[in-house]
Short mmCIF file of C-alpha atoms in Angstrom, two decimals:
data_model
loop_
_atom_site.label_atom_id
_atom_site.label_comp_id
_atom_site.label_asym_id
_atom_site.label_seq_id
_atom_site.Cartn_x
_atom_site.Cartn_y
_atom_site.Cartn_z
CA MET A 1 -8.34 -45.51 55.48
CA ILE A 2 -10.06 -43.33 52.86
CA GLU A 3 -11.23 -45.01 49.63
CA ILE A 4 -12.86 -42.91 46.96
CA SER A 5 -14.89 -44.03 43.98
CA ALA A 6 -15.08 -40.98 41.74
CA SER A 7 -17.12 -42.79 39.08
CA ASP A 8 -19.77 -43.98 41.53
CA GLN A 9 -19.51 -40.83 43.69
CA TYR A 10 -18.98 -42.28 47.12
CA LEU A 11 -16.21 -42.66 49.67
CA THR A 12 -15.63 -45.29 52.30
CA ALA A 13 -13.45 -44.29 55.23
CA SER A 14 -12.53 -45.37 58.72
CA PRO A 15 -14.15 -43.39 61.52
CA ASP A 16 -10.82 -41.96 62.70
CA SER A 17 -10.39 -40.15 59.35
CA LEU A 18 -10.01 -36.41 59.85
CA LEU A 19 -12.56 -34.29 58.02
CA LEU A 20 -9.90 -32.09 56.44
CA ASP A 21 -7.91 -35.15 55.36
CA ILE A 22 -11.02 -36.30 53.49
CA TYR A 23 -11.21 -32.91 51.77
CA ASP A 24 -7.55 -33.23 50.82
CA ALA A 25 -8.09 -36.71 49.42
CA LEU A 26 -11.05 -35.83 47.21
CA PRO A 27 -10.55 -35.21 43.50
CA ALA A 28 -11.56 -31.80 42.16
CA GLY A 29 -15.28 -31.53 41.55
CA LEU A 30 -16.55 -33.92 44.25
CA TYR A 31 -17.74 -32.82 47.69
CA PRO A 32 -18.66 -34.58 50.94
CA PRO A 33 -21.75 -33.80 53.08
CA PHE A 34 -19.81 -31.63 55.54
CA PRO A 35 -17.98 -28.29 55.34
CA PRO A 36 -14.15 -28.02 55.37
CA VAL A 37 -13.77 -27.67 59.13
CA GLU A 38 -12.16 -30.04 61.62
CA LEU A 39 -14.37 -31.28 64.47
CA PRO A 40 -13.81 -33.65 67.42
CA GLY A 41 -13.80 -37.34 66.59
CA GLY A 42 -13.20 -37.05 62.86
CA LEU A 43 -15.65 -38.79 60.53
CA GLY A 44 -16.91 -41.19 63.22
CA GLY A 45 -17.78 -38.34 65.55
CA LEU A 46 -19.50 -36.44 62.76
CA VAL A 47 -21.73 -39.39 61.82
CA SER A 48 -22.48 -40.22 65.45
CA ARG A 49 -23.70 -36.66 65.98
CA GLY A 50 -25.72 -36.61 62.73
CA GLY A 51 -23.53 -34.16 60.82
CA PHE A 52 -22.63 -30.51 61.22
CA ALA A 53 -23.99 -27.33 59.68
CA GLN A 54 -25.91 -29.01 56.84
CA THR A 55 -29.16 -27.46 55.65
CA PHE A 56 -30.21 -30.74 53.97
CA PHE A 57 -30.98 -34.17 55.40
CA PHE A 58 -27.60 -35.59 56.39
CA GLY A 59 -28.93 -39.10 57.04
CA ALA A 60 -29.60 -39.62 53.34
CA GLU A 61 -25.94 -38.91 52.51
CA VAL A 62 -24.70 -41.84 54.58
CA LEU A 63 -25.10 -44.72 52.15
CA GLY A 64 -24.04 -47.44 54.53
CA LEU A 65 -21.82 -48.35 57.43
CA THR A 66 -20.60 -51.19 59.53
CA PHE A 67 -20.80 -50.78 63.26
CA VAL A 68 -20.23 -52.69 66.46
CA ALA A 69 -23.38 -52.67 68.59
CA PRO A 70 -23.32 -52.30 72.39
CA SER A 71 -23.66 -56.10 72.61
CA GLY A 72 -20.41 -56.46 70.69
CA ARG A 73 -22.19 -57.71 67.58
CA ARG A 74 -21.05 -56.36 64.22
CA VAL A 75 -23.82 -54.94 62.01
CA VAL A 76 -23.57 -54.25 58.28
CA ALA A 77 -26.10 -51.57 57.32
CA GLY A 78 -27.08 -50.03 53.99
CA GLY A 79 -25.23 -50.25 50.73
CA ARG A 80 -23.70 -48.23 47.95
CA THR A 81 -26.13 -48.52 45.06
CA VAL A 82 -29.86 -48.91 44.69
CA LYS A 83 -29.36 -52.59 43.94
CA ASN A 84 -27.86 -53.12 47.38
CA VAL A 85 -30.80 -51.58 49.19
CA GLN A 86 -32.66 -54.65 50.38
CA GLY A 87 -34.38 -53.03 53.34
CA TYR A 88 -33.83 -53.89 57.00
CA ASP A 89 -31.45 -50.96 57.10
CA LEU A 90 -30.07 -49.63 60.40
CA THR A 91 -27.94 -46.91 58.79
CA ARG A 92 -30.23 -44.04 59.61
CA PRO A 93 -30.84 -44.92 63.27
CA PHE A 94 -27.07 -45.11 63.74
CA VAL A 95 -26.54 -41.67 62.20
CA GLY A 96 -27.15 -39.11 64.92
CA SER A 97 -27.59 -41.65 67.70
CA PHE A 98 -24.69 -40.18 69.68
CA GLY A 99 -23.14 -43.56 70.35
CA ALA A 100 -26.30 -45.30 71.55
CA LEU A 101 -26.02 -47.96 68.83
CA GLY A 102 -22.28 -48.49 69.33
CA TYR A 103 -19.34 -47.35 67.25
CA ALA A 104 -18.70 -47.34 63.51
CA GLU A 105 -15.99 -49.41 61.84
CA THR A 106 -16.40 -48.01 58.32
CA VAL A 107 -18.60 -45.28 56.89
CA THR A 108 -19.70 -44.84 53.26
CA LEU A 109 -20.76 -41.33 52.26
CA ARG A 110 -22.33 -40.08 49.07
CA LEU A 111 -20.22 -37.52 47.23
CA ARG A 112 -21.87 -34.82 45.17
CA PRO A 113 -20.48 -33.00 42.15
CA GLY A 114 -19.71 -29.30 42.09
CA LEU A 115 -17.82 -27.12 39.66
CA ALA A 116 -17.12 -24.43 42.26
CA SER A 117 -17.22 -23.84 45.99
CA ALA A 118 -17.03 -20.86 48.32
CA HIS A 119 -16.82 -20.12 52.03
CA HIS A 120 -18.00 -16.73 53.27
CA SER A 121 -18.30 -15.30 56.77
CA ARG A 122 -19.86 -12.19 58.23
CA PRO A 123 -21.13 -10.87 61.55
CA GLY A 124 -24.56 -12.33 62.26
CA THR A 125 -26.65 -15.18 63.59
CA LEU A 126 -28.42 -18.15 62.01
CA GLU A 127 -31.71 -16.28 62.36
CA ASP A 128 -30.39 -13.72 59.85
CA ALA A 129 -30.00 -16.40 57.20
CA ILE A 130 -33.23 -18.38 57.41
CA GLY A 131 -33.81 -18.21 53.65
CA SER A 132 -30.22 -18.94 52.63
CA ARG A 133 -29.72 -21.68 50.06
CA ALA A 134 -26.17 -22.41 51.26
CA ARG A 135 -25.60 -26.14 51.79
CA PHE A 136 -23.87 -25.43 55.11
CA LEU A 137 -24.54 -22.67 57.61
CA TRP A 138 -23.10 -22.33 61.09
CA GLN A 139 -22.60 -19.70 63.73
CA ASP A 140 -19.31 -19.37 65.58
CA GLY A 141 -19.85 -16.87 68.37
CA GLU A 142 -21.10 -13.75 66.64
CA THR A 143 -19.80 -14.77 63.21
CA LEU A 144 -21.97 -16.56 60.67
CA HIS A 145 -20.38 -18.91 58.14
CA ALA A 146 -21.77 -20.20 54.84
CA TYR A 147 -20.19 -22.87 52.65
CA HIS A 148 -21.61 -23.91 49.33
CA PHE A 149 -20.67 -25.92 46.25
CA GLY A 150 -22.40 -26.46 42.93
CA HIS A 151 -22.55 -24.81 39.55
CA VAL A 152 -20.46 -21.65 39.25
CA ARG A 153 -23.46 -19.34 38.95
CA ASP A 154 -25.31 -21.08 41.75
CA VAL A 155 -22.35 -20.61 44.11
CA GLU A 156 -22.03 -16.96 43.09
CA SER A 157 -25.72 -16.33 43.62
CA VAL A 158 -25.84 -18.06 47.03
CA MET A 159 -22.81 -16.13 48.24
CA ALA A 160 -24.10 -12.81 46.88
CA GLU A 161 -27.30 -13.31 48.86
CA PHE A 162 -25.35 -14.30 51.97
CA GLY A 163 -22.97 -11.36 51.80
CA GLY A 164 -19.85 -11.17 53.95
CA THR A 165 -16.35 -11.81 52.67
CA VAL A 166 -14.38 -14.81 51.51
CA HIS A 167 -13.12 -16.84 54.46
CA GLU A 168 -9.51 -17.77 53.78
CA GLY A 169 -8.11 -21.08 54.99
CA THR A 170 -9.72 -23.90 56.93
CA LEU A 171 -11.04 -23.95 60.50
CA ASP A 172 -10.13 -26.37 63.27
CA TYR A 173 -12.76 -26.28 66.01
CA ARG A 174 -11.41 -29.19 68.03
CA SER A 175 -9.85 -27.07 70.80
CA MET A 176 -13.30 -25.58 71.54
CA PHE A 177 -14.47 -28.98 72.77
CA PRO A 178 -11.98 -30.35 75.34
CA GLY A 179 -14.76 -32.46 76.88
CA GLY A 180 -16.08 -33.73 73.55
CA MET A 181 -18.69 -32.20 71.24
CA GLY A 182 -22.05 -32.27 73.00
CA VAL A 183 -25.33 -30.46 72.45
CA GLY A 184 -26.41 -27.42 74.45
CA GLN A 185 -27.29 -23.82 73.87
CA GLY A 186 -24.43 -22.35 75.91
CA GLY A 187 -21.62 -23.42 73.62
CA PRO A 188 -19.52 -21.66 71.00
CA LEU A 189 -21.03 -23.18 67.83
CA ARG A 190 -24.58 -23.45 66.51
CA ASP A 191 -26.19 -24.94 63.42
CA ARG A 192 -29.84 -25.33 62.45
CA ARG A 193 -30.20 -28.46 64.54
CA PHE A 194 -28.34 -27.79 67.75
CA GLY A 195 -26.14 -25.59 69.85
CA TRP A 196 -22.83 -27.38 70.33
CA GLN A 197 -20.87 -27.16 73.59
CA SER A 198 -17.98 -28.98 75.19
CA GLY A 199 -19.12 -32.06 77.08
CA SER A 200 -21.06 -35.23 76.52
CA ALA A 201 -24.64 -33.92 76.60
CA VAL A 202 -26.85 -35.58 73.97
CA PRO A 203 -30.48 -35.05 72.91
CA GLU A 204 -33.03 -36.88 75.01
CA MET A 205 -33.46 -40.44 73.75
CA PRO A 206 -36.98 -41.75 73.22
CA ALA A 207 -37.83 -44.90 75.19
CA PHE A 208 -38.39 -46.97 72.04
CA PHE A 209 -34.91 -46.08 70.82
CA ALA A 210 -33.35 -47.21 74.09
CA ARG A 211 -35.08 -50.56 73.65
CA VAL A 212 -33.73 -50.81 70.09
CA ALA A 213 -30.22 -50.00 71.28
CA ALA A 214 -30.43 -52.66 73.98
CA SER A 215 -31.66 -55.26 71.47
CA ILE A 216 -29.00 -55.18 68.80
CA MET B 1 -56.16 -38.48 54.00
CA ILE B 2 -53.71 -36.73 51.67
CA GLU B 3 -52.25 -33.39 52.81
CA ILE B 4 -49.89 -31.54 50.53
CA SER B 5 -47.54 -28.69 51.36
CA ALA B 6 -46.51 -27.28 47.99
CA SER B 7 -44.32 -24.58 49.55
CA ASP B 8 -42.34 -27.04 51.68
CA GLN B 9 -42.53 -29.80 49.08
CA TYR B 10 -43.85 -32.71 51.08
CA LEU B 11 -47.06 -34.67 51.47
CA THR B 12 -48.47 -36.50 54.44
CA ALA B 13 -50.95 -39.24 53.69
CA SER B 14 -52.63 -42.21 55.30
CA PRO B 15 -51.26 -45.62 54.27
CA ASP B 16 -54.51 -46.61 52.54
CA SER B 17 -54.09 -43.75 50.02
CA LEU B 18 -54.01 -45.06 46.46
CA LEU B 19 -50.90 -44.15 44.50
CA LEU B 20 -52.89 -42.78 41.57
CA ASP B 21 -55.07 -40.74 43.94
CA ILE B 22 -51.87 -39.11 45.21
CA TYR B 23 -50.89 -38.28 41.63
CA ASP B 24 -54.34 -36.78 41.07
CA ALA B 25 -54.08 -34.70 44.24
CA LEU B 26 -50.67 -33.19 43.46
CA PRO B 27 -50.42 -29.70 41.99
CA ALA B 28 -48.72 -29.34 38.62
CA GLY B 29 -44.95 -29.33 38.91
CA LEU B 30 -44.53 -31.55 41.99
CA TYR B 31 -43.82 -35.29 41.87
CA PRO B 32 -43.74 -38.12 44.41
CA PRO B 33 -41.01 -40.81 44.65
CA PHE B 34 -43.02 -43.41 42.73
CA PRO B 35 -44.28 -43.74 39.15
CA PRO B 36 -47.96 -43.30 38.21
CA VAL B 37 -48.97 -46.94 38.59
CA GLU B 38 -51.32 -48.55 41.09
CA LEU B 39 -49.86 -51.31 43.26
CA PRO B 40 -51.24 -53.51 46.06
CA GLY B 41 -51.65 -51.86 49.44
CA GLY B 42 -51.50 -48.24 48.28
CA LEU B 43 -48.97 -45.95 49.92
CA GLY B 44 -48.56 -48.14 53.01
CA GLY B 45 -47.72 -51.18 50.91
CA LEU B 46 -45.28 -49.18 48.80
CA VAL B 47 -43.36 -47.90 51.85
CA SER B 48 -43.40 -51.28 53.54
CA ARG B 49 -41.79 -52.81 50.42
CA GLY B 50 -39.26 -49.99 50.08
CA GLY B 51 -40.70 -48.41 46.93
CA PHE B 52 -41.12 -49.53 43.35
CA ALA B 53 -39.07 -48.98 40.20
CA GLN B 54 -36.94 -46.14 41.58
CA THR B 55 -33.34 -45.81 40.43
CA PHE B 56 -32.49 -43.57 43.42
CA PHE B 57 -32.49 -44.24 47.15
CA PHE B 58 -36.15 -44.38 48.12
CA GLY B 59 -35.48 -44.37 51.86
CA ALA B 60 -34.24 -40.79 51.72
CA GLU B 61 -37.54 -39.64 50.19
CA VAL B 62 -39.53 -40.77 53.22
CA LEU B 63 -39.14 -37.81 55.56
CA GLY B 64 -40.97 -39.32 58.48
CA LEU B 65 -43.76 -41.57 59.56
CA THR B 66 -45.73 -42.76 62.51
CA PHE B 67 -46.15 -46.47 62.93
CA VAL B 68 -47.53 -49.03 65.33
CA ALA B 69 -44.85 -51.51 66.31
CA PRO B 70 -45.52 -55.25 66.74
CA SER B 71 -45.77 -54.62 70.50
CA GLY B 72 -48.66 -52.23 69.86
CA ARG B 73 -46.55 -49.20 70.74
CA ARG B 74 -46.86 -46.13 68.54
CA VAL B 75 -43.56 -44.72 67.21
CA VAL B 76 -43.06 -41.26 65.72
CA ALA B 77 -40.04 -41.32 63.40
CA GLY B 78 -38.29 -38.63 61.39
CA GLY B 79 -39.54 -35.15 60.61
CA ARG B 80 -40.23 -32.76 57.81
CA THR B 81 -37.39 -30.24 57.94
CA VAL B 82 -33.74 -30.35 58.90
CA LYS B 83 -34.63 -28.66 62.19
CA ASN B 84 -36.76 -31.64 63.16
CA VAL B 85 -34.00 -34.15 62.59
CA GLN B 86 -32.83 -34.86 66.11
CA GLY B 87 -31.45 -38.31 65.47
CA TYR B 88 -32.77 -41.58 66.96
CA ASP B 89 -34.68 -42.02 63.72
CA LEU B 90 -36.44 -45.29 62.90
CA THR B 91 -37.84 -44.08 59.56
CA ARG B 92 -35.33 -45.87 57.39
CA PRO B 93 -35.55 -49.26 59.10
CA PHE B 94 -39.32 -49.15 58.71
CA VAL B 95 -39.07 -48.40 54.98
CA GLY B 96 -38.58 -51.70 53.18
CA SER B 97 -39.01 -53.83 56.30
CA PHE B 98 -41.99 -55.67 54.76
CA GLY B 99 -44.08 -55.31 57.89
CA ALA B 100 -41.48 -56.51 60.38
CA LEU B 101 -41.64 -53.22 62.31
CA GLY B 102 -45.43 -53.04 62.24
CA TYR B 103 -47.77 -50.91 60.20
CA ALA B 104 -47.74 -47.20 59.30
CA GLU B 105 -50.38 -44.77 60.46
CA THR B 106 -49.17 -41.76 58.45
CA VAL B 107 -46.38 -41.34 55.92
CA THR B 108 -44.61 -38.10 54.95
CA LEU B 109 -42.90 -38.11 51.55
CA ARG B 110 -40.64 -35.56 49.96
CA LEU B 111 -41.99 -34.08 46.74
CA ARG B 112 -39.63 -32.98 43.99
CA PRO B 113 -40.20 -30.30 41.37
CA GLY B 114 -40.40 -30.99 37.66
CA LEU B 115 -41.51 -28.92 34.72
CA ALA B 116 -42.26 -31.93 32.55
CA SER B 117 -42.73 -35.67 32.79
CA ALA B 118 -42.91 -38.59 30.39
CA HIS B 119 -43.66 -42.29 30.39
CA HIS B 120 -42.24 -44.46 27.60
CA SER B 121 -42.35 -48.19 27.02
CA ARG B 122 -40.65 -50.55 24.59
CA PRO B 123 -39.81 -54.24 24.26
CA GLY B 124 -36.81 -55.04 26.42
CA THR B 125 -35.41 -55.96 29.81
CA LEU B 126 -33.84 -54.00 32.66
CA GLU B 127 -30.44 -55.23 31.54
CA ASP B 128 -30.90 -53.23 28.32
CA ALA B 129 -31.22 -50.00 30.27
CA ILE B 130 -28.38 -50.18 32.79
CA GLY B 131 -27.13 -46.71 31.95
CA SER B 132 -30.55 -45.03 31.79
CA ARG B 133 -30.98 -41.85 33.81
CA ALA B 134 -34.75 -42.34 34.11
CA ARG B 135 -35.94 -41.90 37.70
CA PHE B 136 -38.11 -45.02 37.41
CA LEU B 137 -37.50 -48.17 35.39
CA TRP B 138 -39.47 -51.38 35.53
CA GLN B 139 -40.03 -54.47 33.47
CA ASP B 140 -43.52 -55.86 32.93
CA GLY B 141 -43.14 -59.21 31.21
CA GLU B 142 -41.15 -58.45 28.07
CA THR B 143 -41.97 -54.73 28.12
CA LEU B 144 -39.65 -52.18 29.70
CA HIS B 145 -41.09 -48.96 31.14
CA ALA B 146 -39.35 -45.68 31.95
CA TYR B 147 -40.89 -42.73 33.77
CA HIS B 148 -39.06 -39.50 34.34
CA PHE B 149 -39.73 -35.93 35.46
CA GLY B 150 -37.53 -32.84 35.60
CA HIS B 151 -36.55 -29.99 33.33
CA VAL B 152 -38.08 -30.17 29.86
CA ARG B 153 -34.77 -30.83 28.13
CA ASP B 154 -33.71 -33.38 30.71
CA VAL B 155 -36.95 -35.34 30.21
CA GLU B 156 -36.55 -35.17 26.42
CA SER B 157 -32.97 -36.36 26.61
CA VAL B 158 -33.69 -39.25 29.00
CA MET B 159 -36.59 -40.43 26.83
CA ALA B 160 -34.61 -40.08 23.60
CA GLU B 161 -31.91 -42.32 25.09
CA PHE B 162 -34.51 -44.80 26.32
CA GLY B 163 -36.36 -45.00 23.02
CA GLY B 164 -39.75 -46.66 22.73
CA THR B 165 -43.02 -44.80 22.44
CA VAL B 166 -45.18 -42.70 24.74
CA HIS B 167 -47.20 -44.88 27.09
CA GLU B 168 -50.76 -43.51 27.19
CA GLY B 169 -52.80 -43.71 30.38
CA THR B 170 -51.97 -45.16 33.78
CA LEU B 171 -51.34 -48.74 34.80
CA ASP B 172 -53.05 -50.71 37.53
CA TYR B 173 -50.97 -53.75 38.49
CA ARG B 174 -53.06 -54.81 41.47
CA SER B 175 -54.75 -57.73 39.73
CA MET B 176 -51.33 -59.29 39.06
CA PHE B 177 -50.89 -59.86 42.80
CA PRO B 178 -53.95 -61.64 44.20
CA GLY B 179 -51.83 -63.00 47.06
CA GLY B 180 -50.13 -59.69 47.84
CA MET B 181 -46.96 -58.22 46.34
CA GLY B 182 -44.01 -60.34 47.38
CA VAL B 183 -40.47 -60.71 46.12
CA GLY B 184 -39.33 -63.49 43.81
CA GLN B 185 -37.86 -63.92 40.39
CA GLY B 186 -40.79 -65.81 38.88
CA GLY B 187 -43.28 -62.95 38.92
CA PRO B 188 -44.60 -60.57 36.30
CA LEU B 189 -42.78 -57.38 37.39
CA ARG B 190 -39.14 -56.55 38.02
CA ASP B 191 -37.24 -53.45 39.08
CA ARG B 192 -33.58 -52.95 39.91
CA ARG B 193 -34.04 -54.27 43.42
CA PHE B 194 -36.32 -57.25 43.11
CA GLY B 195 -38.51 -59.47 41.04
CA TRP B 196 -42.09 -59.05 42.26
CA GLN B 197 -44.53 -61.95 42.39
CA SER B 198 -47.89 -62.66 43.95
CA GLY B 199 -47.56 -63.92 47.50
CA SER B 200 -46.03 -62.90 50.79
CA ALA B 201 -42.36 -63.78 50.18
CA VAL B 202 -39.99 -61.18 51.63
CA PRO B 203 -36.20 -60.82 51.54
CA GLU B 204 -34.35 -62.75 54.21
CA MET B 205 -34.23 -60.77 57.43
CA PRO B 206 -30.88 -60.46 59.22
CA ALA B 207 -30.88 -61.74 62.81
CA PHE B 208 -30.06 -58.31 64.25
CA PHE B 209 -33.08 -56.85 62.51
CA ALA B 210 -35.36 -59.50 63.98
CA ARG B 211 -34.07 -58.52 67.44
CA VAL B 212 -34.77 -54.87 66.70
CA ALA B 213 -38.28 -55.70 65.53
CA ALA B 214 -38.95 -57.70 68.69
CA SER B 215 -37.66 -54.86 70.89
CA ILE B 216 -39.77 -51.93 69.77
#
């Protein structure tokens, strides 16, 4: 299930939605908070891991979700418009909690407008691109990727600074992660937050968060 | 305590900081996620109530905070840059939880750039301004206020649409709320989220959130 509101600039989708299927479903000029690559677990996996490759705060792009807590209870978190934001919002703890708060049933993401987009790649590492204004940056082995959308001139300028060449086609990284997409520096992909490797390794969970997870 | 990083566009301040003192401390061209009005409880009260008058999602503007939970435990939530966002983030539940998760010790807010700002007022109600692009809109009795910052032309255009006249000086609403700033439709102020009245009334708390609050 992928439902798009172009006028209000959000989408609501089931967690099994593939990331590239979401790209295909979007009308021209609206973009989601992830690059056009396929990753393990589709949208649900992406949200559980706190996004991929973004250089902005991903948590703010998840407007709301419903999830089933470890206790089996269903939680409705967040909303779609400022009027729905009443507080008591568990959206952000769920995002990037690597499953500790349960599993999502539906996810609502903010969409952002852009008149153009571009995907470049070049040899390099994330450290080479510390000042880049690209919305998404990731390193695949010894290749650095940048994806950006926005005004035409903005996209041109970001890509001119980044260098490299136009990357044709989309990427499917799922086969890199036969054991699931876990964190760790030894793996094939990196973004500004984590190294990503096959397996189920997650960041260390603070004690207070474990108590929250057990309480819901 | 008010510490400002102009280069990284954030401020960290103690919860007792007055909102107008924060405005006074900011360098030209950087703006906080609240309008230049004084409200009960300073910055800590503002964050606890989930902001005031914003037409955007306030929770995303709070980059991180430290708070003391009802149990007495100290919780560090969120960060300042995308690299610090490791997940397991209790920032958003704290924002707008009306004290249920305890009290803040420090608050870090995103600052946004603007070349100009303007504050207009006119007779009217929030319902008259549904389509307004002003960043802040609030109704004080039968007077509607709009505050906006951004590019010069953007500010001019938003204020031309809003109408009214330039509001001179700053507003101090603290004396309207001798019993604290609570929610309720009978009070003197309204924004898109709530009516605000003197007292300690808060929005109804979902049962799952009460369990979370008791767990931390």
